[in-house]
mmCIF file of C-alpha atoms and ligand atoms in Angstrom:
data_model
loop_
_atom_site.group_PDB
_atom_site.id
_atom_site.type_symbol
_atom_site.label_atom_id
_atom_site.label_comp_id
_atom_site.label_asym_id
_atom_site.label_seq_id
_atom_site.Cartn_x
_atom_site.Cartn_y
_atom_site.Cartn_z
ATOM 1 C CA MET E 1467 31.848 99.721 -25.124
ATOM 2 C CA THR E 1468 29.253 98.847 -22.516
ATOM 3 C CA PRO E 1469 26.746 96.328 -23.843
ATOM 4 C CA LYS E 1470 23.120 97.315 -24.425
ATOM 5 C CA ARG E 1471 20.992 95.785 -21.688
ATOM 6 C CA ILE E 1472 17.779 94.272 -22.955
ATOM 7 C CA ILE E 1473 14.693 92.353 -21.949
ATOM 8 C CA LEU E 1474 13.464 90.050 -24.717
ATOM 9 C CA ASP E 1475 9.705 89.518 -24.716
ATOM 10 C CA CYS E 1476 9.044 86.738 -27.219
ATOM 11 C CA ASP E 1477 7.023 83.737 -28.419
ATOM 12 C CA PRO E 1478 9.606 81.239 -29.754
ATOM 13 C CA GLY E 1479 9.100 80.520 -32.731
ATOM 14 C CA HIS E 1480 11.888 79.744 -35.232
ATOM 15 C CA ASP E 1481 12.922 83.346 -35.720
ATOM 16 C CA ASP E 1482 12.524 84.227 -32.025
ATOM 17 C CA ALA E 1483 15.004 81.413 -31.368
ATOM 18 C CA VAL E 1484 17.497 83.111 -33.684
ATOM 19 C CA ALA E 1485 16.891 86.419 -31.884
ATOM 20 C CA ILE E 1486 17.829 84.701 -28.597
ATOM 21 C CA MET E 1487 21.001 83.278 -30.179
ATOM 22 C CA LEU E 1488 21.987 86.672 -31.561
ATOM 23 C CA ALA E 1489 21.391 88.423 -28.231
ATOM 24 C CA LEU E 1490 23.409 85.836 -26.301
ATOM 25 C CA GLY E 1491 26.227 85.517 -28.810
ATOM 26 C CA SER E 1492 26.874 89.207 -29.345
ATOM 27 C CA PRO E 1493 29.264 91.076 -27.017
ATOM 28 C CA ALA E 1494 27.223 94.241 -27.670
ATOM 29 C CA ILE E 1495 24.144 92.864 -25.863
ATOM 30 C CA GLU E 1496 23.441 91.853 -22.286
ATOM 31 C CA LEU E 1497 20.236 89.809 -22.088
ATOM 32 C CA LEU E 1498 18.744 90.427 -18.628
ATOM 33 C CA GLY E 1499 15.956 87.901 -19.045
ATOM 34 C CA ILE E 1500 13.272 86.505 -21.297
ATOM 35 C CA SER E 1501 9.548 86.959 -20.838
ATOM 36 C CA THR E 1502 7.231 84.809 -22.935
ATOM 37 C CA VAL E 1503 3.837 85.505 -24.437
ATOM 38 C CA GLY E 1504 1.243 83.353 -26.190
ATOM 39 C CA GLY E 1505 1.583 83.909 -29.933
ATOM 40 C CA ASN E 1506 3.203 81.517 -32.385
ATOM 41 C CA GLN E 1507 2.071 78.734 -30.066
ATOM 42 C CA THR E 1508 0.465 78.491 -26.639
ATOM 43 C CA LEU E 1509 2.246 80.118 -23.710
ATOM 44 C CA GLU E 1510 3.171 76.695 -22.336
ATOM 45 C CA LYS E 1511 4.834 75.644 -25.580
ATOM 46 C CA VAL E 1512 6.685 78.877 -26.320
ATOM 47 C CA THR E 1513 7.988 79.007 -22.739
ATOM 48 C CA ARG E 1514 9.313 75.499 -23.083
ATOM 49 C CA ASN E 1515 10.900 76.493 -26.373
ATOM 50 C CA ALA E 1516 12.649 79.462 -24.765
ATOM 51 C CA GLN E 1517 14.058 77.099 -22.143
ATOM 52 C CA SER E 1518 15.275 74.615 -24.753
ATOM 53 C CA VAL E 1519 16.920 77.336 -26.852
ATOM 54 C CA LEU E 1520 18.787 78.542 -23.757
ATOM 55 C CA VAL E 1521 19.979 74.984 -23.131
ATOM 56 C CA MET E 1522 21.216 74.792 -26.739
ATOM 57 C CA CYS E 1523 23.038 78.095 -26.235
ATOM 58 C CA GLY E 1524 24.670 76.818 -23.041
ATOM 59 C CA ARG E 1525 23.078 79.686 -21.106
ATOM 60 C CA GLU E 1526 20.934 78.056 -18.444
ATOM 61 C CA ASP E 1527 21.611 81.104 -16.247
ATOM 62 C CA VAL E 1528 19.294 83.380 -18.249
ATOM 63 C CA PRO E 1529 15.989 83.719 -16.374
ATOM 64 C CA VAL E 1530 12.715 82.864 -18.141
ATOM 65 C CA TYR E 1531 9.435 84.410 -16.977
ATOM 66 C CA PRO E 1532 6.131 83.208 -18.440
ATOM 67 C CA GLY E 1533 3.785 86.057 -19.238
ATOM 68 C CA ALA E 1534 0.321 86.413 -20.744
ATOM 69 C CA SER E 1535 -1.356 83.399 -22.322
ATOM 70 C CA HIS E 1536 -4.185 85.363 -23.954
ATOM 71 C CA PRO E 1537 -4.519 88.645 -25.831
ATOM 72 C CA LEU E 1538 -6.216 91.569 -24.051
ATOM 73 C CA VAL E 1539 -9.451 91.397 -26.038
ATOM 74 C CA HIS E 1540 -9.189 88.998 -28.961
ATOM 75 C CA GLN E 1541 -9.330 85.220 -29.065
ATOM 76 C CA VAL E 1542 -6.045 83.328 -28.995
ATOM 77 C CA GLU E 1543 -4.620 82.631 -32.424
ATOM 78 C CA VAL E 1544 -1.540 80.475 -32.966
ATOM 79 C CA ALA E 1545 0.506 79.772 -36.105
ATOM 80 C CA PRO E 1546 1.075 75.992 -36.369
ATOM 81 C CA GLN E 1547 1.110 76.219 -40.167
ATOM 82 C CA ILE E 1548 4.332 78.236 -39.860
ATOM 83 C CA HIS E 1549 6.001 77.001 -36.664
ATOM 84 C CA GLY E 1550 4.489 73.506 -36.288
ATOM 85 C CA GLU E 1551 2.775 71.858 -33.331
ATOM 86 C CA SER E 1552 5.606 72.495 -30.872
ATOM 87 C CA GLY E 1553 6.154 76.059 -32.099
ATOM 88 C CA LEU E 1554 9.706 74.990 -32.924
ATOM 89 C CA ASP E 1555 9.234 72.003 -35.233
ATOM 90 C CA GLY E 1556 12.099 70.618 -37.301
ATOM 91 C CA VAL E 1557 14.615 70.052 -34.511
ATOM 92 C CA GLU E 1558 14.882 67.857 -31.492
ATOM 93 C CA LEU E 1559 14.369 70.034 -28.442
ATOM 94 C CA PRO E 1560 16.630 69.348 -25.474
ATOM 95 C CA GLU E 1561 15.009 68.839 -22.076
ATOM 96 C CA PRO E 1562 14.025 72.272 -20.727
ATOM 97 C CA THR E 1563 16.332 72.079 -17.729
ATOM 98 C CA VAL E 1564 16.479 75.875 -17.376
ATOM 99 C CA PRO E 1565 14.233 76.726 -14.438
ATOM 100 C CA VAL E 1566 11.152 78.844 -15.116
ATOM 101 C CA ARG E 1567 11.087 81.688 -12.584
ATOM 102 C CA ASP E 1568 8.291 82.115 -10.103
ATOM 103 C CA LYS E 1569 7.379 85.606 -11.291
ATOM 104 C CA HIS E 1570 5.008 86.702 -14.032
ATOM 105 C CA GLY E 1571 6.610 88.081 -17.202
ATOM 106 C CA VAL E 1572 4.732 91.365 -16.783
ATOM 107 C CA ASP E 1573 6.167 91.801 -13.291
ATOM 108 C CA PHE E 1574 9.633 90.935 -14.529
ATOM 109 C CA ILE E 1575 9.367 93.741 -17.104
ATOM 110 C CA ILE E 1576 8.085 96.208 -14.502
ATOM 111 C CA ASP E 1577 10.509 95.254 -11.736
ATOM 112 C CA THR E 1578 13.513 95.381 -14.068
ATOM 113 C CA LEU E 1579 12.638 98.768 -15.556
ATOM 114 C CA MET E 1580 11.823 100.228 -12.119
ATOM 115 C CA SER E 1581 14.893 98.895 -10.311
ATOM 116 C CA GLU E 1582 17.569 99.504 -12.958
ATOM 117 C CA PRO E 1583 18.739 103.072 -13.574
ATOM 118 C CA ALA E 1584 16.324 105.008 -15.816
ATOM 119 C CA GLY E 1585 17.218 104.940 -19.492
ATOM 120 C CA THR E 1586 19.514 101.914 -19.273
ATOM 121 C CA VAL E 1587 17.222 99.027 -20.271
ATOM 122 C CA THR E 1588 15.721 98.465 -23.723
ATOM 123 C CA LEU E 1589 12.610 96.421 -24.256
ATOM 124 C CA VAL E 1590 12.697 94.170 -27.304
ATOM 125 C CA ALA E 1591 9.382 92.576 -28.267
ATOM 126 C CA THR E 1592 9.199 89.869 -30.922
ATOM 127 C CA GLY E 1593 5.737 88.479 -30.195
ATOM 128 C CA PRO E 1594 2.270 89.930 -29.615
ATOM 129 C CA LEU E 1595 2.510 93.007 -27.368
ATOM 130 C CA THR E 1596 0.226 91.725 -24.584
ATOM 131 C CA ASN E 1597 2.906 91.674 -21.856
ATOM 132 C CA VAL E 1598 4.260 95.105 -22.734
ATOM 133 C CA ALA E 1599 0.786 96.646 -22.749
ATOM 134 C CA LEU E 1600 -0.122 95.018 -19.433
ATOM 135 C CA ALA E 1601 3.132 96.274 -17.932
ATOM 136 C CA VAL E 1602 2.336 99.815 -19.103
ATOM 137 C CA ARG E 1603 -1.119 99.614 -17.576
ATOM 138 C CA LYS E 1604 0.060 98.134 -14.290
ATOM 139 C CA GLU E 1605 3.013 100.507 -13.868
ATOM 140 C CA PRO E 1606 2.848 103.520 -16.217
ATOM 141 C CA ARG E 1607 6.141 104.857 -14.895
ATOM 142 C CA ILE E 1608 8.003 102.215 -16.929
ATOM 143 C CA VAL E 1609 7.346 104.406 -19.983
ATOM 144 C CA GLU E 1610 9.790 107.072 -18.868
ATOM 145 C CA ARG E 1611 12.304 104.511 -17.596
ATOM 146 C CA ALA E 1612 12.740 102.370 -20.692
ATOM 147 C CA GLN E 1613 15.599 103.441 -22.942
ATOM 148 C CA GLN E 1614 13.602 102.442 -26.009
ATOM 149 C CA VAL E 1615 11.188 99.808 -27.233
ATOM 150 C CA VAL E 1616 12.104 97.855 -30.342
ATOM 151 C CA VAL E 1617 9.208 95.889 -31.788
ATOM 152 C CA MET E 1618 9.123 93.263 -34.491
ATOM 153 C CA GLY E 1619 5.619 93.763 -35.788
ATOM 154 C CA GLY E 1620 3.465 95.510 -38.288
ATOM 155 C CA ALA E 1621 4.225 96.803 -41.753
ATOM 156 C CA TYR E 1622 3.684 99.991 -43.710
ATOM 157 C CA GLY E 1623 3.280 97.790 -46.772
ATOM 158 C CA GLN E 1624 1.234 94.634 -46.850
ATOM 159 C CA GLY E 1625 0.630 92.163 -44.048
ATOM 160 C CA ASN E 1626 1.443 88.473 -43.730
ATOM 161 C CA TRP E 1627 -1.500 87.187 -41.686
ATOM 162 C CA THR E 1628 -4.102 89.168 -43.559
ATOM 163 C CA ALA E 1629 -3.601 91.465 -46.517
ATOM 164 C CA SER E 1630 -3.480 94.289 -43.975
ATOM 165 C CA ALA E 1631 -2.028 92.852 -40.793
ATOM 166 C CA GLU E 1632 1.236 91.350 -39.652
ATOM 167 C CA PHE E 1633 0.777 88.380 -37.257
ATOM 168 C CA ASN E 1634 2.121 89.878 -33.992
ATOM 169 C CA ILE E 1635 -0.127 92.921 -34.271
ATOM 170 C CA TRP E 1636 -3.083 90.891 -35.546
ATOM 171 C CA VAL E 1637 -2.988 88.632 -32.478
ATOM 172 C CA ASP E 1638 -3.274 91.545 -30.041
ATOM 173 C CA PRO E 1639 -4.097 94.808 -31.808
ATOM 174 C CA GLU E 1640 -5.349 96.544 -28.656
ATOM 175 C CA ALA E 1641 -2.060 95.805 -26.897
ATOM 176 C CA ALA E 1642 -0.120 97.144 -29.881
ATOM 177 C CA LYS E 1643 -2.255 100.280 -29.895
ATOM 178 C CA ILE E 1644 -1.412 100.893 -26.237
ATOM 179 C CA VAL E 1645 2.313 100.367 -26.822
ATOM 180 C CA PHE E 1646 2.554 102.748 -29.793
ATOM 181 C CA ALA E 1647 0.471 105.382 -27.980
ATOM 182 C CA GLN E 1648 2.983 105.840 -25.143
ATOM 183 C CA GLU E 1649 5.490 108.680 -24.854
ATOM 184 C CA TRP E 1650 8.573 106.549 -25.318
ATOM 185 C CA ASP E 1651 11.016 105.965 -28.150
ATOM 186 C CA THR E 1652 9.824 103.094 -30.315
ATOM 187 C CA VAL E 1653 11.302 101.412 -33.341
ATOM 188 C CA MET E 1654 8.905 99.404 -35.488
ATOM 189 C CA VAL E 1655 10.826 96.667 -37.260
ATOM 190 C CA GLY E 1656 8.057 95.518 -39.556
ATOM 191 C CA LEU E 1657 7.728 93.205 -42.519
ATOM 192 C CA ASP E 1658 9.008 95.926 -44.845
ATOM 193 C CA LEU E 1659 12.387 95.395 -43.178
ATOM 194 C CA THR E 1660 12.249 91.752 -42.132
ATOM 195 C CA HIS E 1661 11.319 90.512 -45.597
ATOM 196 C CA GLN E 1662 14.858 91.575 -46.533
ATOM 197 C CA ALA E 1663 16.285 89.163 -43.926
ATOM 198 C CA LEU E 1664 15.943 86.066 -46.092
ATOM 199 C CA VAL E 1665 18.017 83.057 -45.103
ATOM 200 C CA THR E 1666 19.554 81.469 -48.188
ATOM 201 C CA ALA E 1667 21.605 78.357 -48.921
ATOM 202 C CA ALA E 1668 24.734 80.520 -48.512
ATOM 203 C CA GLU E 1669 23.984 81.257 -44.842
ATOM 204 C CA GLU E 1670 23.138 77.625 -44.157
ATOM 205 C CA GLU E 1671 26.443 76.620 -45.753
ATOM 206 C CA LYS E 1672 28.317 79.013 -43.465
ATOM 207 C CA ALA E 1673 26.482 77.539 -40.489
ATOM 208 C CA ARG E 1674 27.402 74.051 -41.667
ATOM 209 C CA GLU E 1675 31.071 75.080 -41.606
ATOM 210 C CA ILE E 1676 30.712 75.961 -37.913
ATOM 211 C CA GLY E 1677 29.636 72.360 -37.419
ATOM 212 C CA SER E 1678 28.505 72.650 -33.781
ATOM 213 C CA PRO E 1679 25.298 71.282 -32.213
ATOM 214 C CA LEU E 1680 23.978 74.862 -32.047
ATOM 215 C CA ALA E 1681 24.802 75.499 -35.722
ATOM 216 C CA ASN E 1682 23.029 72.261 -36.660
ATOM 217 C CA PHE E 1683 20.067 73.316 -34.521
ATOM 218 C CA PHE E 1684 19.965 76.608 -36.445
ATOM 219 C CA ILE E 1685 20.090 74.746 -39.779
ATOM 220 C CA GLY E 1686 17.274 72.411 -38.695
ATOM 221 C CA LEU E 1687 15.135 75.371 -37.692
ATOM 222 C CA MET E 1688 15.823 77.211 -40.932
ATOM 223 C CA ASN E 1689 15.037 74.149 -43.068
ATOM 224 C CA TYR E 1690 11.652 73.744 -41.407
ATOM 225 C CA PHE E 1691 10.987 77.476 -41.718
ATOM 226 C CA ARG E 1692 11.922 77.339 -45.413
ATOM 227 C CA LYS E 1693 9.368 74.610 -46.057
ATOM 228 C CA SER E 1694 6.630 76.439 -44.073
ATOM 229 C CA TYR E 1695 7.243 79.614 -45.981
ATOM 230 C CA ALA E 1696 7.304 77.808 -49.316
ATOM 231 C CA ASP E 1697 4.032 76.009 -48.562
ATOM 232 C CA ASN E 1698 2.173 78.928 -46.951
ATOM 233 C CA GLN E 1699 3.586 82.193 -48.202
ATOM 234 C CA GLY E 1700 5.122 81.440 -51.586
ATOM 235 C CA PHE E 1701 8.672 82.322 -50.502
ATOM 236 C CA THR E 1702 11.740 80.406 -51.751
ATOM 237 C CA ASP E 1703 13.895 81.608 -48.855
ATOM 238 C CA PRO E 1704 12.165 82.433 -45.558
ATOM 239 C CA PRO E 1705 12.424 85.815 -43.830
ATOM 240 C CA VAL E 1706 13.975 85.562 -40.372
ATOM 241 C CA HIS E 1707 12.109 88.429 -38.770
ATOM 242 C CA ASP E 1708 12.876 88.648 -35.073
ATOM 243 C CA PRO E 1709 16.699 88.905 -34.909
ATOM 244 C CA CYS E 1710 16.471 92.111 -36.986
ATOM 245 C CA THR E 1711 15.446 93.892 -33.770
ATOM 246 C CA VAL E 1712 18.559 92.710 -31.948
ATOM 247 C CA ALA E 1713 20.791 93.463 -34.945
ATOM 248 C CA TYR E 1714 19.488 97.031 -34.886
ATOM 249 C CA LEU E 1715 20.572 97.361 -31.258
ATOM 250 C CA ILE E 1716 23.976 95.800 -31.887
ATOM 251 C CA ASP E 1717 24.656 98.149 -34.793
ATOM 252 C CA PRO E 1718 22.001 100.709 -35.741
ATOM 253 C CA THR E 1719 23.671 101.214 -39.130
ATOM 254 C CA VAL E 1720 22.610 97.693 -40.166
ATOM 255 C CA VAL E 1721 18.964 98.825 -40.188
ATOM 256 C CA GLU E 1722 17.923 102.135 -41.760
ATOM 257 C CA THR E 1723 14.981 103.836 -40.050
ATOM 258 C CA VAL E 1724 12.843 106.888 -40.646
ATOM 259 C CA ALA E 1725 10.817 108.876 -38.097
ATOM 260 C CA ALA E 1726 7.093 108.288 -38.661
ATOM 261 C CA PRO E 1727 3.981 108.151 -36.465
ATOM 262 C CA VAL E 1728 2.526 104.663 -35.922
ATOM 263 C CA ASP E 1729 -1.037 103.820 -34.895
ATOM 264 C CA VAL E 1730 -2.915 100.522 -34.949
ATOM 265 C CA GLU E 1731 -6.296 99.795 -36.533
ATOM 266 C CA THR E 1732 -8.594 98.044 -34.049
ATOM 267 C CA GLN E 1733 -11.945 98.705 -35.718
ATOM 268 C CA GLY E 1734 -11.624 97.970 -39.409
ATOM 269 C CA ALA E 1735 -13.396 94.953 -40.827
ATOM 270 C CA LEU E 1736 -10.742 94.441 -43.496
ATOM 271 C CA THR E 1737 -7.855 96.256 -41.855
ATOM 272 C CA MET E 1738 -7.994 94.977 -38.249
ATOM 273 C CA GLY E 1739 -4.468 94.855 -36.828
ATOM 274 C CA ARG E 1740 -2.923 97.031 -39.486
ATOM 275 C CA THR E 1741 -0.170 99.398 -38.389
ATOM 276 C CA VAL E 1742 -1.075 102.707 -39.958
ATOM 277 C CA VAL E 1743 2.243 104.458 -40.510
ATOM 278 C CA ASP E 1744 2.318 108.050 -41.662
ATOM 279 C CA MET E 1745 5.345 107.976 -43.948
ATOM 280 C CA ARG E 1746 4.812 111.518 -45.195
ATOM 281 C CA GLN E 1747 7.988 113.450 -44.517
ATOM 282 C CA PRO E 1748 9.081 115.316 -42.601
ATOM 283 C CA ALA E 1749 7.579 113.603 -39.564
ATOM 284 C CA PRO E 1750 5.806 115.896 -37.082
ATOM 285 C CA ALA E 1751 8.113 117.592 -34.579
ATOM 286 C CA GLY E 1752 8.556 115.478 -31.472
ATOM 287 C CA CYS E 1753 7.653 112.217 -33.224
ATOM 288 C CA ARG E 1754 9.186 109.462 -31.054
ATOM 289 C CA SER E 1755 8.563 106.475 -33.296
ATOM 290 C CA ARG E 1756 10.892 105.277 -36.010
ATOM 291 C CA VAL E 1757 10.124 102.693 -38.650
ATOM 292 C CA ALA E 1758 12.696 100.372 -40.200
ATOM 293 C CA THR E 1759 13.053 100.565 -43.977
ATOM 294 C CA LYS E 1760 16.264 98.995 -45.209
ATOM 295 C CA LEU E 1761 18.476 96.131 -44.052
ATOM 296 C CA ASP E 1762 22.142 95.561 -44.809
ATOM 297 C CA ARG E 1763 21.592 91.834 -45.192
ATOM 298 C CA GLU E 1764 25.260 90.854 -45.551
ATOM 299 C CA ARG E 1765 26.191 92.507 -42.270
ATOM 300 C CA PHE E 1766 23.000 91.212 -40.629
ATOM 301 C CA TRP E 1767 23.838 87.616 -41.437
ATOM 302 C CA GLY E 1768 27.437 88.259 -40.466
ATOM 303 C CA LEU E 1769 26.251 89.235 -36.979
ATOM 304 C CA VAL E 1770 23.991 86.178 -36.645
ATOM 305 C CA LEU E 1771 26.671 83.723 -37.798
ATOM 306 C CA ASP E 1772 29.292 85.376 -35.578
ATOM 307 C CA ALA E 1773 26.944 84.951 -32.623
ATOM 308 C CA ILE E 1774 26.394 81.261 -33.373
ATOM 309 C CA ARG E 1775 30.164 80.826 -33.728
ATOM 310 C CA THR E 1776 30.813 82.597 -30.407
ATOM 311 C CA LEU E 1777 28.219 80.549 -28.523
ATOM 312 C CA SER E 1778 29.544 77.341 -30.098
ATOM 313 C CA GLU E 1779 33.157 78.125 -29.112
ATOM 314 C CA ALA E 1780 32.096 78.851 -25.529
ATOM 315 C CA GLN E 1781 30.548 75.400 -25.267
ATOM 316 C CA LYS E 1782 33.598 73.448 -26.452
HETATM 317 C C1 PIR D 1106 4.039 84.571 -37.649
HETATM 318 C C2 PIR D 1106 5.412 84.696 -37.513
HETATM 319 C C3 PIR D 1106 6.225 84.419 -38.606
HETATM 320 C C4 PIR D 1106 5.690 84.090 -39.825
HETATM 321 C C5 PIR D 1106 4.306 84.027 -39.985
HETATM 322 N N1 PIR D 1106 3.792 83.783 -41.219
HETATM 323 C C6 PIR D 1106 3.489 84.252 -38.879
HETATM 324 C C7 PIR D 1106 5.927 85.202 -36.195
HETATM 325 C C8 PIR D 1106 7.432 85.465 -36.073
HETATM 326 O O1 PIR D 1106 7.937 84.873 -34.882
HETATM 327 C C9 PIR D 1106 7.596 86.987 -36.022
HETATM 328 O O2 PIR D 1106 7.768 87.467 -34.702
HETATM 329 C C10 PIR D 1106 6.293 87.536 -36.519
HETATM 330 N N2 PIR D 1106 5.343 86.554 -36.008
HETATM 331 C C11 PIR D 1106 6.232 87.749 -38.028
HETATM 332 O O3 PIR D 1106 4.934 87.984 -38.442
HETATM 333 CA CA1 CA D 1107 8.034 86.054 -32.827
#
């Protein structure tokens, strides 16, 4: 099996950090590089966090490209009440010794998609879609070259940042609208799916058995995330959104999807940033967007813990 080659565009973020671990620890994925985007925290902070997570994973070779600091149209909005002041509170972050590359994240996305064979690179986005939208606008030919675009964002049910909107789409709705309007294959991994990816005491216990610095890092992140979600969202166990995208690419049978058109509300006073998903079936002929509906949580957590185990072994 040849691994799926991906670019991860992200805003780490506790769950983005787990997405990085899953991508690096799974033999089914080749992570070509990370681009960062302002979202959970400022661009500066989330870029630093990406670097520190790579250090923890023992993968200082993975290139990091800082992207957009601000949404296309809206004001910046960060989520310290969920992710803390650093964006990755609850753990001690190692020195970010991974070099940050001297190329903008948007150009990294474009150059990679244009130089690699068409249809061989998948774009995974787990933050606001600013970089992806800018890349589309700067080089529209990337649309036909990407294998697919897997997005953590949105919901066909209720939102988490407002009653209507999920955070990543809320932060940059115009960017999201651009991304879902392109003629490429998209998979929306929204809250409907990610709210099934709850991390419980059982997963933390399995991580504790691994006993490595990376496993302890994961536990520290999850403990902080648990408290944030208890205090702010009324959850007992927090949903670990972002790695669901990577799990889908590792094994599409872990995440059930249905074809459905997706558009983004950019006008509504109450519904700004809502993903409007037409779930009426059958989907129109030629519909190229799919929406995630159901997670096999046991297998999902199996993949994440296997990845942490693999990365931990490699560092012994
Ligand atoms: C934002 C996030 C997570 C929880 C809240 N309440 C707000 C971040 C995560 O990193 C994920 O990508 C997405 N945005 C979930 O809304
Ligand atoms: Ca994220």
